[in-house]
Coordinates of C-alpha atoms and ligand atoms in Angstrom, one line a residue:
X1 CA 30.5 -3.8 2.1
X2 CA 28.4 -6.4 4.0
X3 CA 25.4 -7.3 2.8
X4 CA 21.7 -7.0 4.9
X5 CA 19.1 -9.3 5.2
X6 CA 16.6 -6.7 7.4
X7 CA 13.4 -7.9 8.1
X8 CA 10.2 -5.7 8.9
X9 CA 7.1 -7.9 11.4
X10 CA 4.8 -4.7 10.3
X11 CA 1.9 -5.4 12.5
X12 CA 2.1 -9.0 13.9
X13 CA 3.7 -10.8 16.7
X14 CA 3.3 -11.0 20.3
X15 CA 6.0 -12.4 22.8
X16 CA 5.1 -15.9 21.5
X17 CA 6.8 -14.8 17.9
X18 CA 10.6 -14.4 19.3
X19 CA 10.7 -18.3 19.2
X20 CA 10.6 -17.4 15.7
X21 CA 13.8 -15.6 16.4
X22 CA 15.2 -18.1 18.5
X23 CA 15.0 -21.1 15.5
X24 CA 16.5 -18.6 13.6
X25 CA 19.3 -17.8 15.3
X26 CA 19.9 -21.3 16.3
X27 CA 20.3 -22.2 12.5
X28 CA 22.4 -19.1 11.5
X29 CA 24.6 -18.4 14.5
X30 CA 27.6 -17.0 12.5
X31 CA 25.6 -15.6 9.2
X32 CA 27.8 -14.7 6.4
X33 CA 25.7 -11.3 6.2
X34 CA 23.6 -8.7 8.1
X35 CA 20.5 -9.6 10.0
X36 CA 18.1 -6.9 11.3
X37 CA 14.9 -7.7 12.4
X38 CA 12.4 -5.1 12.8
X39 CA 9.4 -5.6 15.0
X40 CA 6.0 -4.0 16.6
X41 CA 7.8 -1.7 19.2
X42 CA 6.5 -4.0 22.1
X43 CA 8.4 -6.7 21.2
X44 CA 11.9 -4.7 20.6
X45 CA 12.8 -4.9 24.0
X46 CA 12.3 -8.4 24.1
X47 CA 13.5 -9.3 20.6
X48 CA 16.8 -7.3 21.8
X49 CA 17.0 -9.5 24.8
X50 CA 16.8 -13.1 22.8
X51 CA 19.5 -11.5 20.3
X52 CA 22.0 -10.0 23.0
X53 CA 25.3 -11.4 21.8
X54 CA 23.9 -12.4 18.5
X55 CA 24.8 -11.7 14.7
X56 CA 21.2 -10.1 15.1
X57 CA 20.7 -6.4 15.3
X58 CA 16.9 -5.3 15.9
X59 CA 14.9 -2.1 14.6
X60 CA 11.9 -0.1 14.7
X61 CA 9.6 0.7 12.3
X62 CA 9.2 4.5 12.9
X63 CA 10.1 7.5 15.3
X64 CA 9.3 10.6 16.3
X65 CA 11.2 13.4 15.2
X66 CA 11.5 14.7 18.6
X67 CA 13.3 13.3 21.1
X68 CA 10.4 13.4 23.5
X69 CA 7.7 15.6 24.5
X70 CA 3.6 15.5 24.5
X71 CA 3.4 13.2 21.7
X72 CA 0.4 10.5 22.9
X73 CA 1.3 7.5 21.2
X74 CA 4.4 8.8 19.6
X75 CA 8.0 6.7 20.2
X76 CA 10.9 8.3 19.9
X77 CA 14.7 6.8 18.5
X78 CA 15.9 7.6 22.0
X79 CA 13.3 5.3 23.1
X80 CA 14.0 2.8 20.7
X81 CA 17.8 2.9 21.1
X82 CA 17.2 2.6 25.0
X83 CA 14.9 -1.0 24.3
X84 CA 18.0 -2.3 22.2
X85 CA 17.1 -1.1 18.8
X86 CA 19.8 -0.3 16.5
X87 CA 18.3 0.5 13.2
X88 CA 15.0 2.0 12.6
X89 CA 12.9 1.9 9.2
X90 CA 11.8 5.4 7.9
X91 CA 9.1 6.2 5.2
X92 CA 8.0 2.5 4.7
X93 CA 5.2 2.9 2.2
X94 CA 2.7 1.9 4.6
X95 CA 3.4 4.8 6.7
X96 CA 3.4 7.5 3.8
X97 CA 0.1 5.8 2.8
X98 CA -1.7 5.5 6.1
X99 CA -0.2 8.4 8.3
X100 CA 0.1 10.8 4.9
X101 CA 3.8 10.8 5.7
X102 CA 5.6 13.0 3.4
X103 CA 9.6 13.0 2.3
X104 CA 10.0 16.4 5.0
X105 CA 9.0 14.6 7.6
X106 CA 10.9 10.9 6.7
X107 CA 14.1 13.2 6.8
X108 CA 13.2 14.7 10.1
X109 CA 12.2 11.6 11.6
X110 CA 15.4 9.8 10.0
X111 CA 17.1 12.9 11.0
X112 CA 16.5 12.2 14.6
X113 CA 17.5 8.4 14.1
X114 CA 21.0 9.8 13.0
X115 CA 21.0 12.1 16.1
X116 CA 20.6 9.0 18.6
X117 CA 23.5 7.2 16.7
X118 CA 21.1 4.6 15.5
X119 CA 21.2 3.8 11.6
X120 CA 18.3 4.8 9.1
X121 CA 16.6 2.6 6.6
X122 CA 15.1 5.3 4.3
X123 CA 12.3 3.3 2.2
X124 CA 11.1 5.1 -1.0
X125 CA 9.2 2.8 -4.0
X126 CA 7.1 4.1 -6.7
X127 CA 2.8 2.9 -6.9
X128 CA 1.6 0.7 -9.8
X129 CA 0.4 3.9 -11.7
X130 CA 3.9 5.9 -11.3
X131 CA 5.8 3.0 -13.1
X132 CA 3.1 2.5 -15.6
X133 CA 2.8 6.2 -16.5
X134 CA 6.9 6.0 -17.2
X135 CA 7.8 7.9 -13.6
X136 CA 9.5 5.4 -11.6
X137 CA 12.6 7.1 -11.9
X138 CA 11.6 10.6 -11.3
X139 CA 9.4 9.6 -8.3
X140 CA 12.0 7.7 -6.5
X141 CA 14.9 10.0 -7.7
X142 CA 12.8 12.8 -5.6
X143 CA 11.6 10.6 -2.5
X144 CA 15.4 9.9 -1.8
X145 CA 16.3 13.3 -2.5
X146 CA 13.3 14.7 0.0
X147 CA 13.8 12.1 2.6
X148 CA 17.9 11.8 2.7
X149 CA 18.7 12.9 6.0
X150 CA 21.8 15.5 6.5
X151 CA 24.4 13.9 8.0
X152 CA 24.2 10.8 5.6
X153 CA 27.5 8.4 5.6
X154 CA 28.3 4.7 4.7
X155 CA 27.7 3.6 8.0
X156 CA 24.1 5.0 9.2
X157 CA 22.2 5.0 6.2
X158 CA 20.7 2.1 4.4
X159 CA 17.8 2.8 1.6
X160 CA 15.2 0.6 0.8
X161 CA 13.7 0.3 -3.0
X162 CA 10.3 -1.2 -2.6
X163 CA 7.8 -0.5 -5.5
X164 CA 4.6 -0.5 -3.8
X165 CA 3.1 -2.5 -5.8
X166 CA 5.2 -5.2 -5.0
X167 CA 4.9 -5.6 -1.1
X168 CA 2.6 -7.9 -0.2
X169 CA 1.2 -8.9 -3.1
X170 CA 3.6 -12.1 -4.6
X171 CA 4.5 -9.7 -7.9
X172 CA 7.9 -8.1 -8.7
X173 CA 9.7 -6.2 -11.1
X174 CA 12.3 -8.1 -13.5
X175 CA 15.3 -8.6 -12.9
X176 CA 16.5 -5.6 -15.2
X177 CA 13.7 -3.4 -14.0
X178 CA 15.4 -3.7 -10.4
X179 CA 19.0 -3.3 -11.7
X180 CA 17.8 0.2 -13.6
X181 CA 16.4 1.6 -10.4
X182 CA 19.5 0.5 -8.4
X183 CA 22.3 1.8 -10.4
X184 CA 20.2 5.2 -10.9
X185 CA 19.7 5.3 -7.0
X186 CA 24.1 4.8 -6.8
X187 CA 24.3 7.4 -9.1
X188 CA 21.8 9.8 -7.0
X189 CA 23.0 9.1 -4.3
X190 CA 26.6 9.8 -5.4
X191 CA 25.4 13.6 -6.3
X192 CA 24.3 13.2 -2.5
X193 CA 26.9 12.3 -0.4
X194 CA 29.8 11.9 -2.8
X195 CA 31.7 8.9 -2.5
X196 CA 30.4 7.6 1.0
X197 CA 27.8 6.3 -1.4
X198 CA 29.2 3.4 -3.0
X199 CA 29.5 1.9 0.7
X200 CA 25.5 2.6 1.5
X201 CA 23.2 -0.8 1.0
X202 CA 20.7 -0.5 -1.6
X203 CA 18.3 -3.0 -0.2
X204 CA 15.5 -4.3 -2.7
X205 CA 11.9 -4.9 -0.9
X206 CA 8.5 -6.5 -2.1
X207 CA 7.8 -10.0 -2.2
X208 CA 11.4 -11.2 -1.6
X209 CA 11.2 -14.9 -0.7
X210 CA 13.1 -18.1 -0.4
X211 CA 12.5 -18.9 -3.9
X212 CA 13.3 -15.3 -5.6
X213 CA 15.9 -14.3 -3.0
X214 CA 19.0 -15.6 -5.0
X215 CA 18.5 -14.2 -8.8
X216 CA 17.6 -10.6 -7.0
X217 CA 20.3 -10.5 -4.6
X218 CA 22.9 -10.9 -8.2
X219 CA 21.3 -8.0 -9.5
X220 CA 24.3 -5.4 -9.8
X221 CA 23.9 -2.7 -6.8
X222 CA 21.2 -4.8 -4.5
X223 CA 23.1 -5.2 -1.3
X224 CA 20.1 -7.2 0.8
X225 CA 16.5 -6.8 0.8
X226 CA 14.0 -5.8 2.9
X227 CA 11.5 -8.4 3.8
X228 CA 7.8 -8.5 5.0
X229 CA 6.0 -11.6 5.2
X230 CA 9.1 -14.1 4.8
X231 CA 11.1 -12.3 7.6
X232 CA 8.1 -13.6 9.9
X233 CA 9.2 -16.9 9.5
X234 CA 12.3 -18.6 10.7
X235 CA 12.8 -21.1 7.8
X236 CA 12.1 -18.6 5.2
X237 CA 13.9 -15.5 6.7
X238 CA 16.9 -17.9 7.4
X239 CA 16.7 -18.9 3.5
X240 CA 16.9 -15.5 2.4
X241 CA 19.5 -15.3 5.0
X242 CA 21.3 -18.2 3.3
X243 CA 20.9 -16.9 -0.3
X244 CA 22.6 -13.0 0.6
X245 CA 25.4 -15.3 2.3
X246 CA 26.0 -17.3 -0.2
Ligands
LIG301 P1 6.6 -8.1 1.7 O1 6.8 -6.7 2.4 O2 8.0 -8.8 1.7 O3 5.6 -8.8 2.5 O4 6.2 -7.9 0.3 C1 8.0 -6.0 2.2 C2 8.0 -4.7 3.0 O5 6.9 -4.0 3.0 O6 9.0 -4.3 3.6

């Protein structure tokens, strides 16, 4: 399995950004792992033209689960794919939190990523009062069971474990507390898809950095991480890159 380093912009960049992208690439040409970058959808097309030839694949952030249609503002992953997008990110917590995006509609929307032969990045995580009231494992256990779109292998899934709590805010869970999640997510996701599942990255997200990104990537079952903030720089993203490569 190779590893991922997948980075997500969120909100921020404009055309001035993909020099960003173009340090980054010029210090990891040949990176002993996965890069995905994932940015604003006005910048994919662009992003996908600095990385044409690259070891870098770009993403969206979301998608319709139609194809296309009277959707006024919508995007769909046959819009995406067409700008150079290979990946999209489904169900970021963001989304569930500020659209009132529910597992149903992660799997359609992830569904319809499948469908235009791009790869899903299925993002569950549990809040600060879930894992503090004892549920992180029944919360997450049934956001990847909700969201899991049919149609599921190895090769166009990817899941994302970020516990809210953790994005954006410079915490994370220990080391143990991120090996208990991962393994039980194998072992779901086993029950899911069978087999295929022991070749599906587990990706760990929440403030992953330069400094954290080596002791969390030799946690049994995390195959990469998801990054926010760090992925916006070159340095950083490229020492995360470093760390999953090493
Ligand atoms: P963060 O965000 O790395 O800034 O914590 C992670 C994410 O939301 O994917």
């Amino acid at each position: 399995m190779r590893k991922l380093a997948a980075g997500n912009w969120k909100m921020n960049g404009t055309a001035a950004a993909l020099d960003e992208v173009r340090s980054l690439l010029a210090a990891h040409p040949a990176a002993g792992c996965e890069m995905l970058l994932c940015p604003p959808a006005t910048l994919v097309a662009g992003m996908a033209a600095v990385a044409k030839g690259s070891a870098l694949a770009v993403g969206g952030q979301d998608c319709h689960p139609k194809a296309s249609g009277a959707h006024t503002g919508d995007i769909s992953a046959l819009m995406l794919k067409d700008a150079g997008a290979s990946h999209v990110i489904l169900g970021h917590s963001e989304r569930r939190a500020d659209h009132g995006e529910t597992d149903a509609l992660v799997r359609a929307k992830a569904e319809a990523t499948l469908a235009a032969g791009l790869v899903a990045v299925v993002c569950i995580g549990e809040t600060e009062a879930e894992r503090d009231a004892g549920q992180t494992l029944a919360v997450i256990g049934g956001q990847l069971d909700g969201s899991l779109p049919a149609g599921a292998t190895a090769a166009n899934l990817v899941i994302a474990y970020e516990p809210v709590w953790a994005i954006g805010t410079g915490r994370t869970p220990t080391l143990a507390e991120i090996a208990e999640v991962h393994a039980f997510l194998r072992n779901r996701l086993r029950g899911l898809i069978g087999d295929a599942a022991d070749g599906v990255r587990l990706l760990y997200g929440g403030s992953v950095k330069p400094s954290n990104a080596a002791e969390i990537f030799a946690v049994p079952h995390v195959d990469g991480a998801l990054v926010g903030g760090a992925s916006l720089k070159a340095a950083d993203f490229g020492a995360i890159v470093a760390a999953l490569s090493a």
